[in-house]
PDB file of C-alpha atoms in Angstrom:
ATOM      1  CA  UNK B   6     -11.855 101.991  87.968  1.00  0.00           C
ATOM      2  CA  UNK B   7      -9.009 100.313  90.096  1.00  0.00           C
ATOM      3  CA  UNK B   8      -8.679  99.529  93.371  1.00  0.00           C
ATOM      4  CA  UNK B   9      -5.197 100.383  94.744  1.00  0.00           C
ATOM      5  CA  UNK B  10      -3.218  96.964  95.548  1.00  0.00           C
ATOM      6  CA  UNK B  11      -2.834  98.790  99.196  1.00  0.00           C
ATOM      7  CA  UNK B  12      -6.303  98.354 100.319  1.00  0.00           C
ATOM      8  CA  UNK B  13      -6.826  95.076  99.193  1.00  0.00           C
ATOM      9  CA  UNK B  14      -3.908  93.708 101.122  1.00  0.00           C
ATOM     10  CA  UNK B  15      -5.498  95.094 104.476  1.00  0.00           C
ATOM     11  CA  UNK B  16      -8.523  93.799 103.274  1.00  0.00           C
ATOM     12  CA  UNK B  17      -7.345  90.694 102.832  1.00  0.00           C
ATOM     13  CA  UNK B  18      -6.480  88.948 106.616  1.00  0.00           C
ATOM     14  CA  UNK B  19      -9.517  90.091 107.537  1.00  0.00           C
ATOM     15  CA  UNK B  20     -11.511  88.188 104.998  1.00  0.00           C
ATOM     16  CA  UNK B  21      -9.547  85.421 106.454  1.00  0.00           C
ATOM     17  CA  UNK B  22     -10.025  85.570 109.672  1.00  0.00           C
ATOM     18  CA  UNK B  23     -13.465  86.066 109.383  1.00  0.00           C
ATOM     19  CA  UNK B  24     -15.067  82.436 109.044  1.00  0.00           C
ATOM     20  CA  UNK B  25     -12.447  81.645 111.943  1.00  0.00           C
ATOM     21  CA  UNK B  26     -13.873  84.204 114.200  1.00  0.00           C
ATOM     22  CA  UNK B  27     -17.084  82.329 113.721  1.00  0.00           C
ATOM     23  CA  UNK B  28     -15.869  79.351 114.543  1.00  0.00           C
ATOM     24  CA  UNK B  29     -14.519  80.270 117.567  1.00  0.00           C
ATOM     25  CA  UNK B  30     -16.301  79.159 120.815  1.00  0.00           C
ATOM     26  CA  UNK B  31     -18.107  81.846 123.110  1.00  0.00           C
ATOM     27  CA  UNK B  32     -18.340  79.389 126.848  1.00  0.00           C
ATOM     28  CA  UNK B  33     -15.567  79.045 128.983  1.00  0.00           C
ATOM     29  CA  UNK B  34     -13.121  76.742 129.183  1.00  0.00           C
ATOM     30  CA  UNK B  35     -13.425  74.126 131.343  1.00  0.00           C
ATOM     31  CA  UNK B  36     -10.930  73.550 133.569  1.00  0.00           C
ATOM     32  CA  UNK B  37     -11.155  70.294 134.214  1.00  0.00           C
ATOM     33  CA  UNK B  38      -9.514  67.596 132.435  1.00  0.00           C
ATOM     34  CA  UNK B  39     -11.889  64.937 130.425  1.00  0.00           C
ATOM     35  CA  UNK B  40     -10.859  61.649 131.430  1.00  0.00           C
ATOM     36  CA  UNK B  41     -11.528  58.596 129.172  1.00  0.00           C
ATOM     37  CA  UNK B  42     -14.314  55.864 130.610  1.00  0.00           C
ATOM     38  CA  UNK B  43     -13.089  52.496 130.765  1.00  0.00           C
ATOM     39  CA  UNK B  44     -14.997  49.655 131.510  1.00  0.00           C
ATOM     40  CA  UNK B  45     -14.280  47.767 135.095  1.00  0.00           C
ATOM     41  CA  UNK B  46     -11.413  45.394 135.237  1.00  0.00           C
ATOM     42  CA  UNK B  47     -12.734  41.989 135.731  1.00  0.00           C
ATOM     43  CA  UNK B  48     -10.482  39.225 137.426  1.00  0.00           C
ATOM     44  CA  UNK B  49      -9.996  36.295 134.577  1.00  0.00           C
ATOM     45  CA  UNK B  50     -12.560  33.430 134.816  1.00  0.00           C
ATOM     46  CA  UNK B  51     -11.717  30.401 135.888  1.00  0.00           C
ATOM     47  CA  UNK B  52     -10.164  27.846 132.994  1.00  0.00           C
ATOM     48  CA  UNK B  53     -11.712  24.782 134.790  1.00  0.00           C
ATOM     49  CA  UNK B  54     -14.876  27.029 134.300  1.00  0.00           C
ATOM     50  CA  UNK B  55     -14.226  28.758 130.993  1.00  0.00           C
ATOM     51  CA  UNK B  56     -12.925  26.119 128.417  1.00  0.00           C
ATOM     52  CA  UNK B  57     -15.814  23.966 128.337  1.00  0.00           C
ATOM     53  CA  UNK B  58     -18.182  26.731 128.294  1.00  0.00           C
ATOM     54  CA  UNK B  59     -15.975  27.943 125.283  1.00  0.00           C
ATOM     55  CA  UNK B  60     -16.613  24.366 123.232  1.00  0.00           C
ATOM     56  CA  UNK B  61     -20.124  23.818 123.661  1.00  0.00           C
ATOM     57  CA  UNK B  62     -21.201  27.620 123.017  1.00  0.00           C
ATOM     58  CA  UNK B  63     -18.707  26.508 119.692  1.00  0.00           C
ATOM     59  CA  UNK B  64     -20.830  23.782 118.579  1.00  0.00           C
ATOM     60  CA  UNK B  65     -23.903  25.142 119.625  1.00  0.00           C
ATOM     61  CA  UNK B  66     -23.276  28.245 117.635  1.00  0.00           C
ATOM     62  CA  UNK B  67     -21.055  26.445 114.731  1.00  0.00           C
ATOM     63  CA  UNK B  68     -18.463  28.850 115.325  1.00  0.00           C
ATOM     64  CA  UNK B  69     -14.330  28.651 116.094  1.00  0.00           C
ATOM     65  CA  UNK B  70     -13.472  28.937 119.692  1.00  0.00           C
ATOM     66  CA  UNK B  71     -11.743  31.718 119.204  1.00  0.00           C
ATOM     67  CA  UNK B  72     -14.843  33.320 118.626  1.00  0.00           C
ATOM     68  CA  UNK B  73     -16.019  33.169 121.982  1.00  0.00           C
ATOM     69  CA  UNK B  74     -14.829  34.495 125.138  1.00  0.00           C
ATOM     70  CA  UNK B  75     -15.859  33.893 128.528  1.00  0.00           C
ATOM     71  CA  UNK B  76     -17.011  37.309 130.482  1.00  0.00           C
ATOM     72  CA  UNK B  77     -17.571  36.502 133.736  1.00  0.00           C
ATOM     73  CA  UNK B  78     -18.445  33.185 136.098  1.00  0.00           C
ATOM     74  CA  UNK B  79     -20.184  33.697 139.380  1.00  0.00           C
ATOM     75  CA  UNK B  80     -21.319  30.392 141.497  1.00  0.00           C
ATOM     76  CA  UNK B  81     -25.004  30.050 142.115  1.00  0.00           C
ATOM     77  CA  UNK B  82     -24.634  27.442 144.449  1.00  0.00           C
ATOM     78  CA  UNK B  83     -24.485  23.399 145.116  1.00  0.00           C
ATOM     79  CA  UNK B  84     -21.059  23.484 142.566  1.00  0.00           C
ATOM     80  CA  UNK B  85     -23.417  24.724 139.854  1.00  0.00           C
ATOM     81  CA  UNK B  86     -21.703  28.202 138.240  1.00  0.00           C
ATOM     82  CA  UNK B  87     -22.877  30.523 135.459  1.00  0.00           C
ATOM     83  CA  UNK B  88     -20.704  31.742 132.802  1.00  0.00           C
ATOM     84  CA  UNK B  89     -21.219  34.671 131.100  1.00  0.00           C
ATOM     85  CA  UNK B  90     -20.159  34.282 127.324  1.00  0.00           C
ATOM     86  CA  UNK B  91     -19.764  36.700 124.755  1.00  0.00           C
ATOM     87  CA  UNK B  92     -20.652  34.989 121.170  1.00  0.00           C
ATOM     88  CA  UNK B  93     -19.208  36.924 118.301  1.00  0.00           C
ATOM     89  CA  UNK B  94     -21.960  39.702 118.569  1.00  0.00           C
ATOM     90  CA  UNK B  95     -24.361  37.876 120.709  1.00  0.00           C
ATOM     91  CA  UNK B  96     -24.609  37.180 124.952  1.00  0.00           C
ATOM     92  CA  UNK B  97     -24.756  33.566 126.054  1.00  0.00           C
ATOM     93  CA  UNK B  98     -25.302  32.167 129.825  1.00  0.00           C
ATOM     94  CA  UNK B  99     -23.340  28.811 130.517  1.00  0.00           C
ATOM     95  CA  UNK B 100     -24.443  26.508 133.314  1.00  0.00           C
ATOM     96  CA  UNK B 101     -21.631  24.772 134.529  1.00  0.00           C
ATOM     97  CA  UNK B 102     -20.611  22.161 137.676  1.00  0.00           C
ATOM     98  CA  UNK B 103     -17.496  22.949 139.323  1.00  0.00           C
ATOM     99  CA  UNK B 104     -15.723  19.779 137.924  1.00  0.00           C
ATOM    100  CA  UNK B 105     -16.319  20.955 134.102  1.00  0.00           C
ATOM    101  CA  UNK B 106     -19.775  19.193 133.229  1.00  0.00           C
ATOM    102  CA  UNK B 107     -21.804  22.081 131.236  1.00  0.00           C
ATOM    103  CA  UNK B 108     -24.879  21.557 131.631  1.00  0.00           C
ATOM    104  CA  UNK B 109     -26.995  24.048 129.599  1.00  0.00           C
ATOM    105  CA  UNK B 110     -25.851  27.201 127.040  1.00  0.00           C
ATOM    106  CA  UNK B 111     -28.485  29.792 126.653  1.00  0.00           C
ATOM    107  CA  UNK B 112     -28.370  31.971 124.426  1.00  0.00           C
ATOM    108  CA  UNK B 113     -29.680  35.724 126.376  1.00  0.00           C
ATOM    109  CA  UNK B 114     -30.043  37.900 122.971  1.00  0.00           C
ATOM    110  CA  UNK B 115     -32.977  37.367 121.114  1.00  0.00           C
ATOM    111  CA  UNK B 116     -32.008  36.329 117.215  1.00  0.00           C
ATOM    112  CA  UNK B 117     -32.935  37.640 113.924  1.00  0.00           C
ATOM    113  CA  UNK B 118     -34.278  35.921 111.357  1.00  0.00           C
ATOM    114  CA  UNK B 119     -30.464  36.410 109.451  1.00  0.00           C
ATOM    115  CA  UNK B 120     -29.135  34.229 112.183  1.00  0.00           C
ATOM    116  CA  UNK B 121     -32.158  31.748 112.155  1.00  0.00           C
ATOM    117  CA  UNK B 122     -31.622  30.631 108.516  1.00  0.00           C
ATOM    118  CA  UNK B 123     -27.877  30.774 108.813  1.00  0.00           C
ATOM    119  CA  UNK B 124     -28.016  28.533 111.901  1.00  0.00           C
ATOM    120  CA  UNK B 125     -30.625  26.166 110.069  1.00  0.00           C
ATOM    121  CA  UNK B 126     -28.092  26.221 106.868  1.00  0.00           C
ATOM    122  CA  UNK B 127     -25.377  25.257 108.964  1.00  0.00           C
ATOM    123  CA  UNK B 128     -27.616  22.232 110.617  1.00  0.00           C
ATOM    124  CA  UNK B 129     -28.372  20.927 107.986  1.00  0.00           C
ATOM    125  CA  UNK B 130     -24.810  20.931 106.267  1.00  0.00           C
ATOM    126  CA  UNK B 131     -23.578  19.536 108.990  1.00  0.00           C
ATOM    127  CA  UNK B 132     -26.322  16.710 108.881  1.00  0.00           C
ATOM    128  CA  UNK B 133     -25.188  16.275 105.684  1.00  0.00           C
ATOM    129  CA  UNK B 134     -28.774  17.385 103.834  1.00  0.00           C
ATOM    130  CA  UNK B 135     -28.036  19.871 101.061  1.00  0.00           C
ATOM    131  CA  UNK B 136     -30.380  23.283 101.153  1.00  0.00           C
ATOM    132  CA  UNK B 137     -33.644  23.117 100.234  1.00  0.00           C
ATOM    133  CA  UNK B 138     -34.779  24.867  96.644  1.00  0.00           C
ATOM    134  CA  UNK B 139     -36.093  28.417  96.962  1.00  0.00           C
ATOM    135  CA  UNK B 140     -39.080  28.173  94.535  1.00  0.00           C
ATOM    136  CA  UNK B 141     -39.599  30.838  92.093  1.00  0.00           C
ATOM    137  CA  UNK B 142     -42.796  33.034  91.995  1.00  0.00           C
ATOM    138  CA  UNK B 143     -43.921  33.091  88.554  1.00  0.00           C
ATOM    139  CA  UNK B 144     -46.613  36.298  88.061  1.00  0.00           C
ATOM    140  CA  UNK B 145     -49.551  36.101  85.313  1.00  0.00           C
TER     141      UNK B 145
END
């Protein structure tokens, strides 16, 4: 037996519209618009402060400078300021004097052991030593 073509083209939208009915949301609307969050403009740092920060986090690190960017300087007092870096993924804390002279760069995110060996790889190649030999375990 054969269903007449005429029911199954009223049939038919509403099979459709079905799984969109479900889809459809039961709350209100809200009314109110959703704004994007930005994060707080921050005046620029100082150069005078920034660019030496910038090298020795470089060669501490043994990465390019343009790697690292400086966050935020705020002066602690006696012409000592700190300079908040940010180190490829990591946080760093630059002491610096007001006329340039850094005088510590700490890193203030704990490492993993990924970034231990790579930093120790990189010490050594620049101390000209080549990697030591990973010893295979042999088992009985």
């Amino acid at each position: 037996m054969r269903l007449p073509t005429d029911i199954l083209s009223r049939i038919a939208p509403l099979v459709i519209l079905i799984p969109l009915a479900a889809c459809s949301t039961t709350g209100a609307p809200s009314m109110m618009p959703t704004m994007p969050t930005f994060a707080p403009v921050r005046p620029p740092v100082n150069a005078t402060l920034a660019q030496p920060c910038i090298a020795a986090a470089s060669s501490k690190y043994f990465m390019g400078e343009s790697n690292i960017k400086a966050i935020d300087a705020e002066p602690v007092g006696g012409g000592v300021n700190q300079v908040r870096l940010k180190v490829d993924l990591r946080d760093a804390m630059c002491t610096v004097t007001d006329k340039g002279k850094v005088r510590s760069v700490v890193d203030t995110m704990p490492k993993s052991a990924d970034q231990l060996a790579a930093e120790e790889a990189a010490a050594r190649k620049a101390a000209g030593q080549a990697a030591p030999v990973k010893k295979s375990k042999k088992s009985s």
